[in-house]
XYZ file of C-alpha atoms in Angstrom:
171
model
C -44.567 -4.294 25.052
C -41.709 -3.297 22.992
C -40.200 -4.472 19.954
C -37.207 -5.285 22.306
C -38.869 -6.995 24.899
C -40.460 -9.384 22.322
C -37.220 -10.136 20.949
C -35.406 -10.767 24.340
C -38.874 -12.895 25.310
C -38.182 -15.287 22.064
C -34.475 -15.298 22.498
C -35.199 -16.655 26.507
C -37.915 -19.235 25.756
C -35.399 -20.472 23.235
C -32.554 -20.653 25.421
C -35.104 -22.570 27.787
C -35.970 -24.532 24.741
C -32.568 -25.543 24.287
C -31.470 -26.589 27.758
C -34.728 -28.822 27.554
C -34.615 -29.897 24.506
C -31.539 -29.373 22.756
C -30.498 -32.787 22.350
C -32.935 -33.899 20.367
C -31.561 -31.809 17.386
C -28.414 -33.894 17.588
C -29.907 -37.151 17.601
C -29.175 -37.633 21.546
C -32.433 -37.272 23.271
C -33.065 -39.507 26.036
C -35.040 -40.288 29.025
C -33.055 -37.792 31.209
C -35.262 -35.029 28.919
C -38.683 -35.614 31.171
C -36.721 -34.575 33.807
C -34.904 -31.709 32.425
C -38.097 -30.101 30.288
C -40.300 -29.739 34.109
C -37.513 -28.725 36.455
C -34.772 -26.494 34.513
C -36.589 -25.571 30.589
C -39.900 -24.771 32.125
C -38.263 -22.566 35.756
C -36.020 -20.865 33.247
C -38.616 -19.628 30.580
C -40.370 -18.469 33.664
C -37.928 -16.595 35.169
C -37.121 -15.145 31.487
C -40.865 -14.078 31.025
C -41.598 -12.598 34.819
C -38.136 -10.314 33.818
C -39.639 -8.735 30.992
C -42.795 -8.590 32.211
C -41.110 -6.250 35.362
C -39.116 -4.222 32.712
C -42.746 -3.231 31.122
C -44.008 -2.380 34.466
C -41.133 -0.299 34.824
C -41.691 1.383 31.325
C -45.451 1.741 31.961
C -44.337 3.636 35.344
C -42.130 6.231 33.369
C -38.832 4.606 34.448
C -35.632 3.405 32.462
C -35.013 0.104 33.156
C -30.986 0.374 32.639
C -28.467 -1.944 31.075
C -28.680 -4.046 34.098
C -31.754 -6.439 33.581
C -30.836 -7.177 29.793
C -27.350 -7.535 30.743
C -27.892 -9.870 33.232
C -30.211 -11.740 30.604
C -27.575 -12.003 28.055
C -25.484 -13.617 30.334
C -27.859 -16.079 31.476
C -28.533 -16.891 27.586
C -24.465 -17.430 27.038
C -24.456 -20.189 30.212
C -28.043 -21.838 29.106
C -26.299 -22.028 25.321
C -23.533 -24.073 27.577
C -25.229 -25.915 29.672
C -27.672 -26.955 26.613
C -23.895 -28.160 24.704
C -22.273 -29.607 27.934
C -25.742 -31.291 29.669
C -25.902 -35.092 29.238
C -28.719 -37.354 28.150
C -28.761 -40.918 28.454
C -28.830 -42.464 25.158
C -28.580 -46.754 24.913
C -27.314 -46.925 28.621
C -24.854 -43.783 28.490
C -24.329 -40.976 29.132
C -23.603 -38.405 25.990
C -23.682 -34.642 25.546
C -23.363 -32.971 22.424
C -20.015 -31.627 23.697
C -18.925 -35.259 24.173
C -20.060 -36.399 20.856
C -18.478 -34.299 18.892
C -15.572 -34.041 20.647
C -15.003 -37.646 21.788
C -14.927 -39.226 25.668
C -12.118 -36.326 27.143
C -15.020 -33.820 26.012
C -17.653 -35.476 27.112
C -16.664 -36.203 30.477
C -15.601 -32.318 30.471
C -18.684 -31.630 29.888
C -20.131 -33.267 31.631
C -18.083 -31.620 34.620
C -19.216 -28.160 33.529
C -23.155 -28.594 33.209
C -23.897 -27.834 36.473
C -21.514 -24.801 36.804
C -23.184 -23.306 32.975
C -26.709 -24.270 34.926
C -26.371 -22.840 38.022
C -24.819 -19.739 36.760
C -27.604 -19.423 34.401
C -30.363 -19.505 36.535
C -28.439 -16.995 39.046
C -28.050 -14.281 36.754
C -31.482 -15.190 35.424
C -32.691 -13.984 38.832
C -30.238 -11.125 38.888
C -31.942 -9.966 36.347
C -35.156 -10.598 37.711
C -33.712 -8.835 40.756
C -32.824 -5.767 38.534
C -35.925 -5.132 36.824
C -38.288 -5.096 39.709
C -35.708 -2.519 41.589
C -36.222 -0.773 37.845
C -40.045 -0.656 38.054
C -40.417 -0.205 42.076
C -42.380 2.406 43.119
C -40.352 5.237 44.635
C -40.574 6.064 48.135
C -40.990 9.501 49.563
C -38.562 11.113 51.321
C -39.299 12.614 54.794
C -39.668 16.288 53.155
C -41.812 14.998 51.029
C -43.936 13.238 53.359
C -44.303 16.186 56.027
C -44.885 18.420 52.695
C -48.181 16.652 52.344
C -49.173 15.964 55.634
C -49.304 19.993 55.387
C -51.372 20.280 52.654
C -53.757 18.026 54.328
C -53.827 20.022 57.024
C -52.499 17.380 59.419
C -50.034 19.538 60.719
C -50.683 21.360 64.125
C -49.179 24.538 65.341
C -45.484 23.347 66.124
C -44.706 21.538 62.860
C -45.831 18.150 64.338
C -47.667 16.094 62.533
C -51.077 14.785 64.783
C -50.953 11.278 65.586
C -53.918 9.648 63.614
C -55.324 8.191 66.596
C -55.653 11.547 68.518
C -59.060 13.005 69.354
C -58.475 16.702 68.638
C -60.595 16.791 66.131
């Protein structure tokens, strides 16, 4: 695990943190919370967590991961910062985001509009990235030179360059 990886770990669980939670540092938490902590903070963190730990598999294999996975990751951070700002709660019968209540009722109706564009985008490049670091740590395949290559060392190679069929009896 590297130094990195730890750092882009913290940074996700607190962007998960945030779209869970995030009201609460603004005095709007709500009831709407126990739904959003379960089914978008806690998926999220996942998906964050399973990415890096696919980047170390990569690394442990002997393979760059690329720009793509913690590219993909930053984005998803940027859209769970605003869906955490633009998500509403329901606080004494209404609905208010922190968007809205610092901006008054044109902002919080506008946010309230773009919460599930910030969310769904987040999650998607979330598994984009996911997506990107398993493709990273894959194992490679062999090509067909490589596989007839070996077949010869084996010695399962007869006389005309075939390889034997493993279910013949020539043996």
């Amino acid at each position: 695990m590297t130094a990195r990886n730890l750092t882009f770990g913290f940074i996700g669980l607190l962007c998960a943190a945030w779209m869970g939670f995030g009201r609460w540092a603004f005095g709007l938490g709500g009831e709407l919370t126990w739904w959003y902590a379960p089914l978008i903070a806690l998926p999220f963190a996942v998906l964050q967590l399973w990415t890096l730990q696919r980047v170390n598999v990569a690394v442990r294999r002997g393979r760059e991961p690329g720009r793509a996975p913690y590219g993909a990751l930053v984005l998803s951070w940027v859209c769970a910062l605003g869906f955490g700002l633009t998500v509403p709660d329901l606080v004494d019968g209404e609905l208010v985001s922190i968007a809205g209540r610092f901006g008054g009722e044109i902002w919080n109706e506008m946010a309230i509009a773009l919460c599930n564009p910030f969310g769904i985008i987040a999650f998607a490049t979330a598994i984009a990235a996911l997506a990107f670091a398993y493709a990273a740590g894959r194992e490679r395949w062999l090509s067909e030179d490589e596989l007839l290559d070996a077949a010869e060392a084996a010695g399962a190679v007869d006389g005309t360059g075939m390889v034997r069929h493993p279910l013949s009896r020539e043996d």
